[in-house]
Coordinates of C-alpha atoms and ligand atoms in Angstrom, one line a residue:
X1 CA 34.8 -1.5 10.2
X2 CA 32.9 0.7 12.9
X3 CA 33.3 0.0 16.3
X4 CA 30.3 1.0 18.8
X5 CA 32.1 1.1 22.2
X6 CA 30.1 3.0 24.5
X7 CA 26.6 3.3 25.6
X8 CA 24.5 6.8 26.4
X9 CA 24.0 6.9 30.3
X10 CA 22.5 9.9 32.4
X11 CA 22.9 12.4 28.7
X12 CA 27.0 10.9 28.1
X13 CA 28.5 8.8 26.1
X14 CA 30.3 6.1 28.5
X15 CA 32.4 3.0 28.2
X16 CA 30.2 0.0 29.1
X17 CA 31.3 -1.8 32.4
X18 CA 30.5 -5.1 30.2
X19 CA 33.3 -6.6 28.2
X20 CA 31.7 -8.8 25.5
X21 CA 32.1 -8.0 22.1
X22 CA 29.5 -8.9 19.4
X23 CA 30.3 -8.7 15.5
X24 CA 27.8 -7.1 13.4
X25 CA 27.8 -8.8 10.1
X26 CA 26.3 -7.6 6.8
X27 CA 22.7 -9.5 5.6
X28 CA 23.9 -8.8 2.1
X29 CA 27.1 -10.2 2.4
X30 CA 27.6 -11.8 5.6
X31 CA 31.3 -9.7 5.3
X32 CA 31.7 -8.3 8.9
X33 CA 31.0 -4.8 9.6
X34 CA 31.4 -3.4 12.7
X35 CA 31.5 -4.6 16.6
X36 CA 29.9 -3.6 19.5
X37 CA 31.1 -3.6 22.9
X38 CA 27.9 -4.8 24.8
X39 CA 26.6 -3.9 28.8
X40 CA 25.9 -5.7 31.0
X41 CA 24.0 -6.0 34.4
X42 CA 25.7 -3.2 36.1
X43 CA 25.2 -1.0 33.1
X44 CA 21.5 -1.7 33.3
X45 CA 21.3 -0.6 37.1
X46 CA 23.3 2.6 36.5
X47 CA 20.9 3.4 33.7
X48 CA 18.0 2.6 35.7
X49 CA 19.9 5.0 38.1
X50 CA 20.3 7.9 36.2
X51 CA 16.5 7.4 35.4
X52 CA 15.2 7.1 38.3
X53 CA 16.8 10.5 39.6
X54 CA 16.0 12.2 36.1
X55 CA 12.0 11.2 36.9
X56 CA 12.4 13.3 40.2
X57 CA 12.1 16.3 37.9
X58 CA 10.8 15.4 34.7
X59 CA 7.7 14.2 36.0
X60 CA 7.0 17.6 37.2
X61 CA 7.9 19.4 33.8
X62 CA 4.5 21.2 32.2
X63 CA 3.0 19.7 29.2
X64 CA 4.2 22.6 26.9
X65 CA 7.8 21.9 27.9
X66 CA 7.5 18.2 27.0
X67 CA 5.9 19.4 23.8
X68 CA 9.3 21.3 23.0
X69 CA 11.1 18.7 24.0
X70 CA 8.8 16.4 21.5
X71 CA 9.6 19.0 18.6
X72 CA 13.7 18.7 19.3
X73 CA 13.8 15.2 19.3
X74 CA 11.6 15.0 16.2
X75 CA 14.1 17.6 14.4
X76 CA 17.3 16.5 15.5
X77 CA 16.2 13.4 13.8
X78 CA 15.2 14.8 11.3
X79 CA 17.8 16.5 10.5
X80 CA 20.3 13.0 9.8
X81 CA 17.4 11.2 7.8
X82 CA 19.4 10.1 5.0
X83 CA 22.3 8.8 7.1
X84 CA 19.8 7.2 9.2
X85 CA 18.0 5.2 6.2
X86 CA 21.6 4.5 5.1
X87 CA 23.0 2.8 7.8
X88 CA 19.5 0.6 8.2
X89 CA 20.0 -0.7 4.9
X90 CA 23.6 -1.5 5.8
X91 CA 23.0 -2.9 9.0
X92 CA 19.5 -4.2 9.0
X93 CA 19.3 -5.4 5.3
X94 CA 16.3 -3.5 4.9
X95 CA 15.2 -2.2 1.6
X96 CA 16.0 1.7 0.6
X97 CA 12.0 1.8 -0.5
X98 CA 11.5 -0.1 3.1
X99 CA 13.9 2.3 5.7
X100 CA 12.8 5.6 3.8
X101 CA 9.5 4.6 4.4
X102 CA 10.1 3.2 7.9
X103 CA 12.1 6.8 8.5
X104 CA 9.0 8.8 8.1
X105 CA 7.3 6.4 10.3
X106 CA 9.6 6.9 12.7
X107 CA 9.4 10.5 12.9
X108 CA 5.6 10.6 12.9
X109 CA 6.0 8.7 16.3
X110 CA 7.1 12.2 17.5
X111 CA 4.5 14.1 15.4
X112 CA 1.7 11.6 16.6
X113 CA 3.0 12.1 20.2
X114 CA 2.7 15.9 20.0
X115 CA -0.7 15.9 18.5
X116 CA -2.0 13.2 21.4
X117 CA -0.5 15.2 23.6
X118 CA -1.5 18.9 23.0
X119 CA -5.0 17.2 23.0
X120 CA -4.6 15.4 26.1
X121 CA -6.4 16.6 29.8
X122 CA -4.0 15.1 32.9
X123 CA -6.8 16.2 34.7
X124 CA -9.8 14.8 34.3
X125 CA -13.6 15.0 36.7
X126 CA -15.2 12.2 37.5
X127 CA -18.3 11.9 40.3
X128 CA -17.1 14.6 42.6
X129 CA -13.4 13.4 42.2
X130 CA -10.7 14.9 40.7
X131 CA -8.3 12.4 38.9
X132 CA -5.1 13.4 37.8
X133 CA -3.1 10.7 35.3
X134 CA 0.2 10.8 36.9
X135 CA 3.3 9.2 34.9
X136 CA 4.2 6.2 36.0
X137 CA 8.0 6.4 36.7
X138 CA 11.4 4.7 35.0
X139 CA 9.8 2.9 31.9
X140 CA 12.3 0.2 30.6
X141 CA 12.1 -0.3 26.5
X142 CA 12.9 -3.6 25.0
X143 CA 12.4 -3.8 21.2
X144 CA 14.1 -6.1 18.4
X145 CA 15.9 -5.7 15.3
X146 CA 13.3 -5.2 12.4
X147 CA 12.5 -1.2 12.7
X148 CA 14.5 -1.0 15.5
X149 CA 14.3 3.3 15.4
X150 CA 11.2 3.4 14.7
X151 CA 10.3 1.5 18.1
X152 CA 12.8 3.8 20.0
X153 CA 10.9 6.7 18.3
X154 CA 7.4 5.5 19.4
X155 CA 7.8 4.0 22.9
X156 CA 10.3 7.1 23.8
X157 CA 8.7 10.0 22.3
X158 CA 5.1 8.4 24.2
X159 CA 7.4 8.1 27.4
X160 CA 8.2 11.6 27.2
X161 CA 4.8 12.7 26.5
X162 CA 3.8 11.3 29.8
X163 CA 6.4 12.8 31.7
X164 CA 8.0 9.4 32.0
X165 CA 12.1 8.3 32.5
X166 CA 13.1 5.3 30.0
X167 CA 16.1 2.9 29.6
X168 CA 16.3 1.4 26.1
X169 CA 17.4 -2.1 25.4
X170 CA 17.7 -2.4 21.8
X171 CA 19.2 -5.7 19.6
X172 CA 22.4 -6.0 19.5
X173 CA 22.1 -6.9 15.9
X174 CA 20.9 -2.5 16.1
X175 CA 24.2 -1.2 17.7
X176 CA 24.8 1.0 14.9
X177 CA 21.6 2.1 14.1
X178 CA 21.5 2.6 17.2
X179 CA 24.5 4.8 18.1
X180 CA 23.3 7.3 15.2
X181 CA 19.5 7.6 16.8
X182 CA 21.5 8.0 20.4
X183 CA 23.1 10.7 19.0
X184 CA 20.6 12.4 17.8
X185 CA 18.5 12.1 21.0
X186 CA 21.2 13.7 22.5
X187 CA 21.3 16.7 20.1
X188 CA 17.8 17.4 21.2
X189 CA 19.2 18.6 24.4
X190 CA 16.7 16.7 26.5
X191 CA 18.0 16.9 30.6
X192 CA 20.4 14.1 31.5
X193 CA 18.6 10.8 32.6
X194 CA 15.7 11.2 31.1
X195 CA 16.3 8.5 28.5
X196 CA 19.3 6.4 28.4
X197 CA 20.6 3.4 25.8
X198 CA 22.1 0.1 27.1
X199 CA 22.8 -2.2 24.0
X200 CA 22.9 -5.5 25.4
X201 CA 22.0 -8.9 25.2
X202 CA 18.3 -10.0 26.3
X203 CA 18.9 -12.3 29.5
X204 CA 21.5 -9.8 30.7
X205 CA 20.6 -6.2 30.3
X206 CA 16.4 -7.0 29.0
X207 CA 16.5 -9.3 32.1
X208 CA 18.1 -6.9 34.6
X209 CA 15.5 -4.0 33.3
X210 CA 12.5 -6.4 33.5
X211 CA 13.3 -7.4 37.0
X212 CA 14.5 -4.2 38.8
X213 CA 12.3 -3.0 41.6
X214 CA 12.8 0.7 39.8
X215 CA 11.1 -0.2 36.9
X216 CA 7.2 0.8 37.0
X217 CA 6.9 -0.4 33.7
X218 CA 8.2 -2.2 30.5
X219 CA 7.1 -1.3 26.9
X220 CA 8.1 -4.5 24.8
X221 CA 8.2 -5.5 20.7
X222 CA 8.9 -9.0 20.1
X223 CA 8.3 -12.3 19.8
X224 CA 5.4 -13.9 21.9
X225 CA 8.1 -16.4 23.3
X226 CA 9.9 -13.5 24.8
X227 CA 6.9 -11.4 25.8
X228 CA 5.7 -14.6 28.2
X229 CA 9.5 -14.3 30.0
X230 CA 8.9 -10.3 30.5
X231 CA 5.0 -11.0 31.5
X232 CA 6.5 -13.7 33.9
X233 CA 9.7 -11.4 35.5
X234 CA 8.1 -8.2 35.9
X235 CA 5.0 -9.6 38.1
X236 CA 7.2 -10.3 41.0
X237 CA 7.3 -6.6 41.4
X238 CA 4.0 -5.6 39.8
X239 CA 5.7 -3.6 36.8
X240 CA 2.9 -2.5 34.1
X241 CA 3.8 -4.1 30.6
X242 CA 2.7 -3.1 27.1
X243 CA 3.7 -5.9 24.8
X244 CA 3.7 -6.2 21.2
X245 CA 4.0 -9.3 20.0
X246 CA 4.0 -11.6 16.9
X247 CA 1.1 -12.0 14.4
X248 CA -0.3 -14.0 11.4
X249 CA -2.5 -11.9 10.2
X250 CA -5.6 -12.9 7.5
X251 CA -5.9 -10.7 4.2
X252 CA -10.0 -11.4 3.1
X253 CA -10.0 -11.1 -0.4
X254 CA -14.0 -10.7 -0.5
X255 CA -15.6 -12.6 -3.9
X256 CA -16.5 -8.7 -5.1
X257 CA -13.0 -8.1 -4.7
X258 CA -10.9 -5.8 -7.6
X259 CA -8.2 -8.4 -7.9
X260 CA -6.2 -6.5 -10.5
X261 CA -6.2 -4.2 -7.2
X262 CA -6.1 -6.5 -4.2
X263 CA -3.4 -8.8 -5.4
X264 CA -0.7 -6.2 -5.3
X265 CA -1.5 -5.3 -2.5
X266 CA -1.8 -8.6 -1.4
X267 CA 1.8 -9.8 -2.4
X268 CA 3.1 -5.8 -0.6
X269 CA 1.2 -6.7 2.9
X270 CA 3.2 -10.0 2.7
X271 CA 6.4 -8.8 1.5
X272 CA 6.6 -5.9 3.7
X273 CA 9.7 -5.1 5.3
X274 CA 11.0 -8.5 3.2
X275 CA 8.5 -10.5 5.4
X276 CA 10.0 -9.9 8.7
X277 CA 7.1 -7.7 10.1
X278 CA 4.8 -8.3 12.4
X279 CA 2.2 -6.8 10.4
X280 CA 3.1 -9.1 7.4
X281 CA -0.4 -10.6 5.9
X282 CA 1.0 -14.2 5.6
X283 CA -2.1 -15.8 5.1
X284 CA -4.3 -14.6 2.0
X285 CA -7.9 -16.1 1.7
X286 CA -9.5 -16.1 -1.3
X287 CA -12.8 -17.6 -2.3
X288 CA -12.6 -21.3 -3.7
X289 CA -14.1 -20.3 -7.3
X290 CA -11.4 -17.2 -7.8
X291 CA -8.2 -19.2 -7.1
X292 CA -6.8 -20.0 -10.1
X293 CA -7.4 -16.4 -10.5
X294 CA -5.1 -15.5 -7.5
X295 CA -2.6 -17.8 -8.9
X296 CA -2.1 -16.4 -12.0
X297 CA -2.1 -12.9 -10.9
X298 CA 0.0 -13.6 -8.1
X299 CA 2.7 -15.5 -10.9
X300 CA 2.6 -12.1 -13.3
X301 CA 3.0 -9.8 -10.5
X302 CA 5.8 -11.3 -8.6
X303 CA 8.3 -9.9 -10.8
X304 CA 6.9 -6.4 -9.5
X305 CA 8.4 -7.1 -6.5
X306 CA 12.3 -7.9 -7.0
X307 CA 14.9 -9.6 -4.4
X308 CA 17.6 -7.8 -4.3
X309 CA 20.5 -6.2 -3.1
X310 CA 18.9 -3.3 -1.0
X311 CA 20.8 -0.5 -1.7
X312 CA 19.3 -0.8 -5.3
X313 CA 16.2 1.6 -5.6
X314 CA 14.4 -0.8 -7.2
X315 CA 14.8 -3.6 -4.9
X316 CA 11.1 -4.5 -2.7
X317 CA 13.0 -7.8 -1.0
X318 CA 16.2 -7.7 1.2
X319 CA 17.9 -10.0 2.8
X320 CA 17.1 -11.3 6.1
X321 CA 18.5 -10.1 8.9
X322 CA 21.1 -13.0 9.7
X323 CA 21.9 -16.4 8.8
X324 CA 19.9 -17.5 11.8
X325 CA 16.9 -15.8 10.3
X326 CA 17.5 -17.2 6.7
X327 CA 18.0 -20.7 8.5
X328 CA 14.4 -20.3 9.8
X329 CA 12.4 -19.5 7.1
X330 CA 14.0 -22.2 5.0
X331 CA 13.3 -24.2 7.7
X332 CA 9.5 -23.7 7.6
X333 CA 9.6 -23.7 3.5
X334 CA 10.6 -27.3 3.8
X335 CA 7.9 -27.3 6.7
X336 CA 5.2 -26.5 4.3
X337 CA 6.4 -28.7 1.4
X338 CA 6.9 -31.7 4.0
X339 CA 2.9 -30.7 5.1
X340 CA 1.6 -31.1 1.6
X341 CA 1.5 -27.3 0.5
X342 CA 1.8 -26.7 -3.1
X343 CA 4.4 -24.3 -4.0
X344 CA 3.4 -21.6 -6.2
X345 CA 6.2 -19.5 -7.1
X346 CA 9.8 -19.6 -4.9
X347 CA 10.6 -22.7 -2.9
X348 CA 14.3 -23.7 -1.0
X349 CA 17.5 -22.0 -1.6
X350 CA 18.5 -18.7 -2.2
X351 CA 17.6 -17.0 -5.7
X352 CA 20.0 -17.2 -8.2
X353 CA 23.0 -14.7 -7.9
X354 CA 22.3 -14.1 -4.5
X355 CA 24.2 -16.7 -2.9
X356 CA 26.6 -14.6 -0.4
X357 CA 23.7 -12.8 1.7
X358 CA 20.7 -14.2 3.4
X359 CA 18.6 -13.5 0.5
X360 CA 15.0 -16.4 0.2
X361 CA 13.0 -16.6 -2.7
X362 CA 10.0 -15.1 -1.9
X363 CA 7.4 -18.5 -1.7
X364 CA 3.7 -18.8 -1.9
X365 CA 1.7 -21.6 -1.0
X366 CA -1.3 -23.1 -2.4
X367 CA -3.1 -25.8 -1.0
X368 CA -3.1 -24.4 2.5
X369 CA -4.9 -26.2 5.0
X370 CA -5.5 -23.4 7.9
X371 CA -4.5 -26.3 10.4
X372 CA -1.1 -26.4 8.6
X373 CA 2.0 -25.2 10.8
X374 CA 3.3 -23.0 8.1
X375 CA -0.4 -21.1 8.4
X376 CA -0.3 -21.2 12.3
X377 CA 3.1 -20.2 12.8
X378 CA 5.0 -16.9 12.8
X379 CA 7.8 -17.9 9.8
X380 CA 9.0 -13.6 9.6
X381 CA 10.5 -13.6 6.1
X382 CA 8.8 -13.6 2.3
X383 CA 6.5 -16.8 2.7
X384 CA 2.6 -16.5 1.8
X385 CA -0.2 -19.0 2.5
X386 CA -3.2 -19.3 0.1
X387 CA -6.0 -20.4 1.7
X388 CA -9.2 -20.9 0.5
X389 CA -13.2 -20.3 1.7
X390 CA -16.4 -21.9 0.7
X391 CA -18.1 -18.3 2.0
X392 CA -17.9 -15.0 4.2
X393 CA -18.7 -17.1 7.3
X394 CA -16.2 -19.3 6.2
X395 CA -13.6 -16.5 5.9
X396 CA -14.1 -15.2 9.1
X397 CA -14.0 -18.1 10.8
X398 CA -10.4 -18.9 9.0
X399 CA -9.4 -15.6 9.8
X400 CA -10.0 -15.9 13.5
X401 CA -8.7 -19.2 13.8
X402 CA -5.2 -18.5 14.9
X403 CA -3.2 -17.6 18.2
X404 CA -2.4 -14.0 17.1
X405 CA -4.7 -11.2 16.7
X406 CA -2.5 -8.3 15.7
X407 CA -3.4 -7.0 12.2
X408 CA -5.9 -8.1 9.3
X409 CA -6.8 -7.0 6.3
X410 CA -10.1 -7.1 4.1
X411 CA -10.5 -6.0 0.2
X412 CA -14.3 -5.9 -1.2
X413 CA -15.2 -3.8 -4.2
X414 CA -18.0 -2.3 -1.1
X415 CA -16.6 -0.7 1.3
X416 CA -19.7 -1.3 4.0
X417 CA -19.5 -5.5 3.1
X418 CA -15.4 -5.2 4.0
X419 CA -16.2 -2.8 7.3
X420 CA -18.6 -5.5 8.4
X421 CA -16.3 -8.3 7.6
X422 CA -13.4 -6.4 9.4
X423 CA -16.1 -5.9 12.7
X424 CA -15.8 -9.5 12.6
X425 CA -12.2 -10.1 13.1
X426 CA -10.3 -10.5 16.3
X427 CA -7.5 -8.3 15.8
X428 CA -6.1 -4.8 16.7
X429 CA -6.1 -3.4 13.3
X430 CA -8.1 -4.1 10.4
X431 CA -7.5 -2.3 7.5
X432 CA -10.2 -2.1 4.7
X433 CA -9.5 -1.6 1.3
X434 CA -5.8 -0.9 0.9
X435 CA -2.7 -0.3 3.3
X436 CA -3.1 2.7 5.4
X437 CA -2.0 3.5 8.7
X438 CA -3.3 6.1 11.6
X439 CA -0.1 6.9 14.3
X440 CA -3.3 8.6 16.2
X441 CA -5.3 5.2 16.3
X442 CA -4.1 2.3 18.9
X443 CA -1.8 -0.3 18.0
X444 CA -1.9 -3.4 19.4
X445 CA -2.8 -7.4 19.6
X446 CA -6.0 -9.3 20.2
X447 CA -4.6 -12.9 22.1
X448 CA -1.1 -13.8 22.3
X449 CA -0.3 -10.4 20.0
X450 CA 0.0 -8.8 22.8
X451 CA -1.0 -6.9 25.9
X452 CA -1.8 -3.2 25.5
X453 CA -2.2 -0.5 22.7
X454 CA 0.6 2.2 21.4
X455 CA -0.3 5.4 20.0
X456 CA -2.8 8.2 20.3
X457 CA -4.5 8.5 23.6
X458 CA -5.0 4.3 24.1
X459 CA -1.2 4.6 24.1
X460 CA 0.0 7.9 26.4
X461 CA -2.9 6.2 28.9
X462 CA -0.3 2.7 29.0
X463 CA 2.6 5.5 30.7
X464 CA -0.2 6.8 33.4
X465 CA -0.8 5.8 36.5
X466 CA -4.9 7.6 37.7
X467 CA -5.2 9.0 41.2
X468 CA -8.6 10.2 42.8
X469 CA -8.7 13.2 45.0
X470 CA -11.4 13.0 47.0
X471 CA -13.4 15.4 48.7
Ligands
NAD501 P1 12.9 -11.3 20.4 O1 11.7 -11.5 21.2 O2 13.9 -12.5 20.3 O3 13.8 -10.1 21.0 C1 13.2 -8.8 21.3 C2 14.1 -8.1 22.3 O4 13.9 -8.8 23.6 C3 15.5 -8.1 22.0 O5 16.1 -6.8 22.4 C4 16.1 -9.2 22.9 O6 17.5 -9.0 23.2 C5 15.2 -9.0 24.1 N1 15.2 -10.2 25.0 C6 15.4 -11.5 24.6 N2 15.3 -12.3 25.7 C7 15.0 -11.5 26.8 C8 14.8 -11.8 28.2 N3 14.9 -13.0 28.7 N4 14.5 -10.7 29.0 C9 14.4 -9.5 28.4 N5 14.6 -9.2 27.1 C10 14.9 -10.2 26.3 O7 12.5 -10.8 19.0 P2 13.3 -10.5 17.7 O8 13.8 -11.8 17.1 O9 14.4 -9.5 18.0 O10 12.2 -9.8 16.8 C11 11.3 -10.6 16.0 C12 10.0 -10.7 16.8 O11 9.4 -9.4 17.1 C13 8.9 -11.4 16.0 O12 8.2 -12.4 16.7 C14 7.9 -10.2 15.7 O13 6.6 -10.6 15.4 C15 8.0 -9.4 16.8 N6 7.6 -8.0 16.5 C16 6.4 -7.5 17.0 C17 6.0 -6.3 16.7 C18 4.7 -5.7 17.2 O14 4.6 -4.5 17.2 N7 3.7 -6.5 17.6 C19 6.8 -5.5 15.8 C20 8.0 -6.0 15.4 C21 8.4 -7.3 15.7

């Protein structure tokens, strides 16, 4: 059993004043662990401290030193991949396919921040002014549990780019994830201060960061419900917020649509990260005349995708996180049967064999009426809504009919017909035609997704505060 009993203040590794311990329990076998001591308030405020005297000089660094910097971090992480994917499997329950994938995503936050940034003018001319981006000051990052390095990797590495000081708040249900990444960090050799790592829980240490008058700003990933509380605490002191919320995002499957292609793809942009993405495309519309179509497809190529214990190479589902988790998504399962939802494949309980961890079948839905809670709501684990359209109107309309605006996703045998249909759609990503990703292009949600965009210039921009010289 691993114990995580300090925290990474002012570039040490420190007992946390806080006393309370939290037990980090396996997803695959609910077996405990590890335990992590967490901080508390005052641990927050010396972080806060240590940044706030570390932005004294790192604000003043030059771009090409923050570029080195960049570089470091993005090796020294580099350099402990494997054990890195390894302990998020462990820990997280993610799937090896899932954490290598979500490794290389993580360190492309670093090579996406030193491309943005060796790009990037501070300086800029505008009437006769001159207007210099200036970084903002102690940036306090809040993120959950479901890529929870990859978030680090992103907001820090776009912190840094900027010239900015941060105090991390991952999940608790992270510490040891998180200890590796701190590590790391630290072997990067960045100066002391400049980031620091408070595990913690949220209305201790995420409370004390999003209220504290030295924190010009809060970069947050999670759930809409929590993103309202930040919103709500950091206006009493005017902090800047970029928050990235939840989703339910639309897959168009267009009539011209390849299905023998699309489905696949389909049933991966739902299943992603076992469902519990943000990203996930939960609600797949299909035209009326091609569902029995979907159906079948969807029934042979389940099996493609296999629950599973994660460690297994061949695994596409994990676990969820924690019991809590696994509670939830069974709870909107019988949600959707109790609305009149058909299930298609999956339904209650876990799959056979898989009894000890928080493993779900992976459920689809037919018979999905948009209005339908299960199509509405945010459910975060393997659960997919077929919805049907009379036509492309139709489908956009669907599509737009939701709170969220995060991500969407359009298949059509012609590319231009998708790219229109995707103009269309209120969200902050569309992609067209299969599952790509840009760490250049901005990330972010339409509605109550979110506030702001990460990555590439939209995102360095978020860390800047613009001051005219005049005359
Ligand atoms: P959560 O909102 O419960 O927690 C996120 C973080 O906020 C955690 O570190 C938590 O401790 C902290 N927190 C909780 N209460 C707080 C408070 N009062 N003040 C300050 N901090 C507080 O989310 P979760 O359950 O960890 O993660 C799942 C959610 O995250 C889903 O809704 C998902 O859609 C969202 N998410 C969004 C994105 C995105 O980029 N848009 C990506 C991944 C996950």
């Amino acid at each position: 059993m691993k114990i995580i009993d300090s925290i990474y203040i002012n570039g040490e590794f420190v007992k946390p004043q806080g006393n309370q311990v939290f037990d980090l329990i396996s997803p695959t076998t609910n077996k405990q662990i590890g335990q992590v001591v967490l901080g508390n308030e005052h641990d927050a405020r010396t972080a806060i401290a240590a940044a706030k005297e570390a932005f004294k000089t790192f604000s003043q660094t030059a771009k090409a030193e923050r570029i080195e910097y960049l570089k470091r971090m993005r090796e020294a992480v580099s350099r402990r991949k494997d054990e890195l994917v390894d302990v998020m499997v462990e820990e997280y329950g993610g799937t090896l396919q899932f954490c290598r994938m979500s490794m290389e995503f993580t360190l492309s936050g670093f090579t996406a921040a030193i491309a943005t940034l060796e790009k990037f003018d501070f300086t800029k001319k505008m009437g006769f002014s001159e207007v210099q981006l200036t970084p903002l000051g102690v940036v306090g990052i809040i993120i959950p549990w479901n890529a929870s390095n990859g978030f680090i990797a992103g907001k820090l590495a776009t912190a840094v780019a900027a010239g900015c000081t941060a105090v991390i708040k991952p999940s608790e249900m992270s510490a040891l994830q998180t200890q590796l990444m701190a590590e790391c960090l630290h072997e990067a050799g960045l100066p002391a201060g400049v980031f620091n790592i408070v595990n913690g829980l949220g209305e201790t240490v995420g409370a004390e960061i999003s209220t504290h008058p030295d924190v010009a700003k809060i970069s947050f990933t999670g759930s809409s419900t929590v993103g309202k509380i930040i919103a709500r605490e950091a206006s009493a002191t005017l902090k800047r917020y970029t928050l990235e919320l939840g989703g339910k995002s639309p897959n168009i499957l267009l009539g011209d649509a390849d299905f023998s292609k699309a489905i696949p793809t389909a049933i991966a942009a739902a299943f992603m990260n076992s469902g519990q993405a943000c990203v996930a495309a939960t609600r797949l519309l299909v035209p009326e005349s091609r569902l029995e179509e979907a159906k079948e497809l969807i029934q042979t190529m389940l099996p493609l995708f296999p629950v599973g214990d994660p460690k297994e190479e061949t695994t596409a589902i994990g676990p969820m996180v924690s019991q809590k988790q696994y509670e939830r998504v069974q709870g909107y399962i019988k949600l959707g049967i109790e609305e009149g939802a058909s299930v298609l494949t999956g339904g209650l309980g876990h799959p056979e064999g898989l009894e000890n961890g928080n493993f779900v079948k992976p459920t689809v839905f037919y018979n999905v009426d948009n209005k339908m809670r299960i199509a509405q709501e945010e459910i975060f684990g393997p659960v997919l809504s077929i919805i049907t359209y009379k036509d492309e109107a139709e489908a956009v309309e669907i599509a737009n009919d939701t709170i969220y605006g995060l991500q969407a996703y359009v298949s059509s045998a012609n590319t231009e017909r998708a790219r229109r249909v995707a103009s269309q759609i209120n969200a902050g990503r569309v992609l067209v035609n299969g599952l790509n990703h840009d760490p250049e292009a901005p990330f972010g949600g339409f509605k109550q997704s979110g506030i702001g965009r990460e990555f590439g210039i939209y995102g360095l921009e978020a860390y800047l505060e613009p001051k005219a010289l005049i005359g």
